[in-house]
PDB file of C-alpha atoms and ligand atoms in Angstrom:
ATOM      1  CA  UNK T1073      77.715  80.778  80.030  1.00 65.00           C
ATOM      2  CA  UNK T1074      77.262  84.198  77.561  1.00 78.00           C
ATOM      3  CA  UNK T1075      80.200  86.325  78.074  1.00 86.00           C
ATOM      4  CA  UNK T1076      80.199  90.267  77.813  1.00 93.00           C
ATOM      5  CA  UNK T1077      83.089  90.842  76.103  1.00 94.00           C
ATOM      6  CA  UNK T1078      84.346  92.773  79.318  1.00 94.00           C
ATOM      7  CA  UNK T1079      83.826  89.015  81.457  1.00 94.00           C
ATOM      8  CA  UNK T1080      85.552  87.658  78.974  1.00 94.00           C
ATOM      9  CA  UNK T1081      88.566  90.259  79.427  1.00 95.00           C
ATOM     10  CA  UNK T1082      88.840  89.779  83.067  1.00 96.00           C
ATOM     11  CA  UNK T1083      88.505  86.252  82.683  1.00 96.00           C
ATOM     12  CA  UNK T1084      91.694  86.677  80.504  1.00 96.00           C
ATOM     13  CA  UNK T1085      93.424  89.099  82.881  1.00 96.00           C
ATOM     14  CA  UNK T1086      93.072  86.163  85.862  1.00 97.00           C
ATOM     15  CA  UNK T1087      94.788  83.561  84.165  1.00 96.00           C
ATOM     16  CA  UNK T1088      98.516  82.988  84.721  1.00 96.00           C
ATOM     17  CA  UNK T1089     101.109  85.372  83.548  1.00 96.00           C
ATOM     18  CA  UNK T1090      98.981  87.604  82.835  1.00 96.00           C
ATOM     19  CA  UNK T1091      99.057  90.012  85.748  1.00 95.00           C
ATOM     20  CA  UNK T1092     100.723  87.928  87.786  1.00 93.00           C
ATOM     21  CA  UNK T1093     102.751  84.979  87.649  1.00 93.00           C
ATOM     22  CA  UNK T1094     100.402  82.233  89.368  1.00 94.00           C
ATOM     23  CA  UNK T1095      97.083  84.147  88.362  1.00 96.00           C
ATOM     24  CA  UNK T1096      93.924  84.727  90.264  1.00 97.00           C
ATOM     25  CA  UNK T1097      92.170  81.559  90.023  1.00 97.00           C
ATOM     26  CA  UNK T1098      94.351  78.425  90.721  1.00 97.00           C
ATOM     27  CA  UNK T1099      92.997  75.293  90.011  1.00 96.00           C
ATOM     28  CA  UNK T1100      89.557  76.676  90.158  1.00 96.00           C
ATOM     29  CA  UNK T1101      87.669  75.735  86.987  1.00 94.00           C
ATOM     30  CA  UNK T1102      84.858  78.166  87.509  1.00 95.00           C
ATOM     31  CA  UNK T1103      84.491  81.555  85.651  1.00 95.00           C
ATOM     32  CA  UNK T1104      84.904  83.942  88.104  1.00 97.00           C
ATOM     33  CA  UNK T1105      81.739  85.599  88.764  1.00 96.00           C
ATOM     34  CA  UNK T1106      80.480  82.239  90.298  1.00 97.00           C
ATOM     35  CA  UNK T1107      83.026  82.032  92.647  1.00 98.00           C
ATOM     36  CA  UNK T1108      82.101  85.652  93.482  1.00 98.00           C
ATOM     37  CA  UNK T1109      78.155  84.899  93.770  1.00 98.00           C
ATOM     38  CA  UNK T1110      79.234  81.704  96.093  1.00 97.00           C
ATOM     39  CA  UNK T1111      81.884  83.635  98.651  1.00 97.00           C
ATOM     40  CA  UNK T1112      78.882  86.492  98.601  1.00 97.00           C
ATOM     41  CA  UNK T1113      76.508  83.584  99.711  1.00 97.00           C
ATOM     42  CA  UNK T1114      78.758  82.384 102.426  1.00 97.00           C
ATOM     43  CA  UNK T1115      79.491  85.695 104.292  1.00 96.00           C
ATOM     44  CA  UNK T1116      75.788  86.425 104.299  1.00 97.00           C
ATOM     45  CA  UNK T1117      75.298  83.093 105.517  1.00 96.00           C
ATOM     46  CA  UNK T1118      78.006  84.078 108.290  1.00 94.00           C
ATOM     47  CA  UNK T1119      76.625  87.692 108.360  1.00 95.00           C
ATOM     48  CA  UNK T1120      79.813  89.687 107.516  1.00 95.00           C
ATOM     49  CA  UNK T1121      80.190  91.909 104.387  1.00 97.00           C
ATOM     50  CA  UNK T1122      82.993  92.527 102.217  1.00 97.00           C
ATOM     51  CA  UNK T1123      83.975  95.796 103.529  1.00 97.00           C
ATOM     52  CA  UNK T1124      84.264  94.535 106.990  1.00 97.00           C
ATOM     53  CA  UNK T1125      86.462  91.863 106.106  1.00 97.00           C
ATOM     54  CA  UNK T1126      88.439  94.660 104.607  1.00 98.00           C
ATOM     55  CA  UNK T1127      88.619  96.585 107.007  1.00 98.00           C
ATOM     56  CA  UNK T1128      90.028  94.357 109.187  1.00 97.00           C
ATOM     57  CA  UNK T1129      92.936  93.224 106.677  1.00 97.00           C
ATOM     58  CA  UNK T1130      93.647  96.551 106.340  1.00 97.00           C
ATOM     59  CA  UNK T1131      94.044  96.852 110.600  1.00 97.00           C
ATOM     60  CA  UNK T1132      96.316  94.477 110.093  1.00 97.00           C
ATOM     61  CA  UNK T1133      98.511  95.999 107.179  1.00 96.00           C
ATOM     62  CA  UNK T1134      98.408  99.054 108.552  1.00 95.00           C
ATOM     63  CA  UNK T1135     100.112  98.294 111.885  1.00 94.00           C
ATOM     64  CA  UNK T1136     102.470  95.811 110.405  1.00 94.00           C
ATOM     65  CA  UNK T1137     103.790  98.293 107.629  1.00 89.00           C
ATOM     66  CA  UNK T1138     105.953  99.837 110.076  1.00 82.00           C
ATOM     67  CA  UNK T1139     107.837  97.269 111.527  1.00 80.00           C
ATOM     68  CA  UNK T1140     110.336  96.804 109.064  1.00 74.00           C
ATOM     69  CA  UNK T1141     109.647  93.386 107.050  1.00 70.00           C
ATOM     70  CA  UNK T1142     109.828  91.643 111.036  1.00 85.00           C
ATOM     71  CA  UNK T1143     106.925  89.779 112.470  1.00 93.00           C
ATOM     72  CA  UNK T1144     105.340  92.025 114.847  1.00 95.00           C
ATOM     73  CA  UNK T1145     102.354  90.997 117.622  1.00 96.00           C
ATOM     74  CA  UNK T1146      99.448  92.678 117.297  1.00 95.00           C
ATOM     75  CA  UNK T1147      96.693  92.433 120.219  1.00 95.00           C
ATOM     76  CA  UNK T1148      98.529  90.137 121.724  1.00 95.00           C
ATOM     77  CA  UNK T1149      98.043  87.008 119.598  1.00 95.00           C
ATOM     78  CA  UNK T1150      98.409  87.670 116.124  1.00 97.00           C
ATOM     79  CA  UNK T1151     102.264  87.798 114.708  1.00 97.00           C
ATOM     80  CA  UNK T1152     101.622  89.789 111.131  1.00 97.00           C
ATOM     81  CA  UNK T1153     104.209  90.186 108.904  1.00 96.00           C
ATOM     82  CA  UNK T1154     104.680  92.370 106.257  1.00 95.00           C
ATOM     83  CA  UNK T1155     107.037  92.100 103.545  1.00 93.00           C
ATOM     84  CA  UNK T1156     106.564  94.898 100.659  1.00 90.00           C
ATOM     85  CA  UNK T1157     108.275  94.774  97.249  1.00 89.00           C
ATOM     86  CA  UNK T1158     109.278  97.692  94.858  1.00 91.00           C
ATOM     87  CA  UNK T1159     106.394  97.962  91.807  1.00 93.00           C
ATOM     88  CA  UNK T1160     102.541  98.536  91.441  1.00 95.00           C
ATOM     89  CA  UNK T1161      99.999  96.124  90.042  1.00 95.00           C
ATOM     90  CA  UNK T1162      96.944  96.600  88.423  1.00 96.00           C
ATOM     91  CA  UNK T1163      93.634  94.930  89.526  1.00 97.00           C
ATOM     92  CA  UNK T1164      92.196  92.329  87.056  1.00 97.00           C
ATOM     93  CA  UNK T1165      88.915  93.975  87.022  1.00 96.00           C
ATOM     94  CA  UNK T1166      88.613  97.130  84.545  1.00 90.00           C
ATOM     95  CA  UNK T1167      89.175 100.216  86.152  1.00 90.00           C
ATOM     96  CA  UNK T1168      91.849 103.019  86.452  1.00 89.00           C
ATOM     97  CA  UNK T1169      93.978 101.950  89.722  1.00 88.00           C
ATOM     98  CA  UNK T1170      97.432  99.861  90.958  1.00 95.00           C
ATOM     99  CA  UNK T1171      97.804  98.419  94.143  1.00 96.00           C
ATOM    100  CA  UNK T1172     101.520  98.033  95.813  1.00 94.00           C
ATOM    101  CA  UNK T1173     103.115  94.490  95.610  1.00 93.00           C
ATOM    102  CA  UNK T1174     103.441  93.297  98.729  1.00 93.00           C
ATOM    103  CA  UNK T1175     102.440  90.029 101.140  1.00 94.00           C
ATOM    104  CA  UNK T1176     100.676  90.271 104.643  1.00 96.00           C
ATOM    105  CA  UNK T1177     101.216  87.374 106.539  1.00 95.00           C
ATOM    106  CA  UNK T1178      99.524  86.550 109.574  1.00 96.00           C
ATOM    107  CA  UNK T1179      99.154  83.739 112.358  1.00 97.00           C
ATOM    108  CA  UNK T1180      96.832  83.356 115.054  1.00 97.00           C
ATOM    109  CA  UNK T1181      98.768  82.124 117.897  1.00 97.00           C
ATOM    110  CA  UNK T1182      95.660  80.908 119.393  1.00 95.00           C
ATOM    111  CA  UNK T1183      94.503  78.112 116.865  1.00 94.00           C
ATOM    112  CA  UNK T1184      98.455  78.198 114.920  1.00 96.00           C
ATOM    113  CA  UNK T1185      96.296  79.065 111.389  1.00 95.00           C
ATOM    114  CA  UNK T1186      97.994  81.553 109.447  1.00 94.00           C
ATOM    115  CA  UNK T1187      96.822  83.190 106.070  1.00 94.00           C
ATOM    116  CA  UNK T1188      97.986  85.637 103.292  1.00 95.00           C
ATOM    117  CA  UNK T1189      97.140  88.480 101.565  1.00 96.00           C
ATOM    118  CA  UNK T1190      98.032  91.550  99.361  1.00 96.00           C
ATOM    119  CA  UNK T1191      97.295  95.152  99.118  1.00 97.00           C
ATOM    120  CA  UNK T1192      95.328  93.938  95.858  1.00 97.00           C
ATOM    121  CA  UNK T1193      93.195  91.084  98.087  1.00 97.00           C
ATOM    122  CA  UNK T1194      92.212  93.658 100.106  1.00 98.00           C
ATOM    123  CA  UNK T1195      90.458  95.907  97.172  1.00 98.00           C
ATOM    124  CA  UNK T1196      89.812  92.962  95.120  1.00 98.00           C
ATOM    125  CA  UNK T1197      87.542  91.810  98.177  1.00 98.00           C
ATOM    126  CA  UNK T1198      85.884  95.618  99.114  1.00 98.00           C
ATOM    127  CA  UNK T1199      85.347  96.743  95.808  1.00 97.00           C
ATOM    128  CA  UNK T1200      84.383  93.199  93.748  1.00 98.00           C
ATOM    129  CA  UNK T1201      83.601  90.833  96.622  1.00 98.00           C
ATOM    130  CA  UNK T1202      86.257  88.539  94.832  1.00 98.00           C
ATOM    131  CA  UNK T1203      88.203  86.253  97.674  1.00 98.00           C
ATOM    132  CA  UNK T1204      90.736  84.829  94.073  1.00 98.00           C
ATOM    133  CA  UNK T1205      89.765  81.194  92.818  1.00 98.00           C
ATOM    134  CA  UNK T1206      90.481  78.307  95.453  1.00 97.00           C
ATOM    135  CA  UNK T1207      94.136  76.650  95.519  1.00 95.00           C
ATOM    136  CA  UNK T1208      95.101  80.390  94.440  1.00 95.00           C
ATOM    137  CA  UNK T1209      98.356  81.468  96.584  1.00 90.00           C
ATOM    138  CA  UNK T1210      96.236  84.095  97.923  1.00 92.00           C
ATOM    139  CA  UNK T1211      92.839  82.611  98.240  1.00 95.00           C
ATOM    140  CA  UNK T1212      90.881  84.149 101.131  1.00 92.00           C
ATOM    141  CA  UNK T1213      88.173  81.480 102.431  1.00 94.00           C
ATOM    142  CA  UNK T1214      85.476  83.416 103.915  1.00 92.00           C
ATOM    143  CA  UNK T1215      84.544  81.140 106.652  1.00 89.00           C
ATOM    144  CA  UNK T1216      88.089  80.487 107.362  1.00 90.00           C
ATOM    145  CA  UNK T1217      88.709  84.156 108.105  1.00 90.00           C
ATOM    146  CA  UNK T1218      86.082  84.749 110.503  1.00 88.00           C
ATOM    147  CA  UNK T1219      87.688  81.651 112.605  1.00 90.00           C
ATOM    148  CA  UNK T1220      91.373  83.209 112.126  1.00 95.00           C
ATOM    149  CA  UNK T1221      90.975  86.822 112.532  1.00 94.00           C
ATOM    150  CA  UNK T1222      87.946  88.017 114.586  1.00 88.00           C
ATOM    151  CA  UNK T1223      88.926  85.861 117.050  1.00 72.00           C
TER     152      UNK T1223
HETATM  153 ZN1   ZN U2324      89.426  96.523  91.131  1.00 95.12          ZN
END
């Protein structure tokens, strides 16, 4: 695959210990844009976009900012928790912009799943349609979070 020499840069900026200490991708061996173009063919196969997934990680943040690193219930069966962290990050992709470190975590208590996410997942996934590399820590499946949080 021909690299810009941008790609190659964020390429670069996803790999371990770069930005972060586990990286973007995990044990994903694909460059990044094709894990972009296949999440982007999955939600339009489940008819969702990016910014509505966003949106409702955001919901979710927002409410469970305030309650003080405990697990709070939100509409009765999700327990969210959210545990923030002194320090900014940058996003991997190039643009002016640092997102606060933090983790969301949240279980349905319906079906028991529970998934992860940062302040960064949530822009990396509105503004680049980019869900990380699978067997990231913070890997977003698409069709996993339509099961787990719209329902
Ligand atoms: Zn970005």
């Amino acid at each position: 695959m021909k690299q810009t020499p941008q790609e190659k840069k964020i390429q670069e900026n996803m790999q371990p210990g770069v930005i972060t200490l586990n990286g973007f991708l995990g044990n994903d061996n694909r460059h990044y844009q094709d894990i972009i173009d296949e999440d982007r063919r999955t939600l339009e196969r489940l008819s969702i976009t990016p910014g509505e997934i966003a949106d409702r990680l955001q919901y979710f943040a927002d409410l469970a900012w305030d309650s003080y690193d405990a697990p709070i219930i939100i509409d009765e069966f999700y327990q969210v928790e959210y545990k923030s962290y002194r320090g900014k990050i940058p996003c991997p992709f190039p643009h002016a912009g640092r997102y606060p470190k933090g983790t969301i975590t949240l279980k349905n208590l319906n079906c028991g799943k529970e998934i992860c996410w940062t302040p960064l997942n949530i822009h990396m996934i509105r503004e680049h349609c980019f869900f990380e590399g699978k067997g990231s820590p913070h890997r977003i499946e698409p069709s996993e979070v339509m099961k787990i949080l719209f329902k």
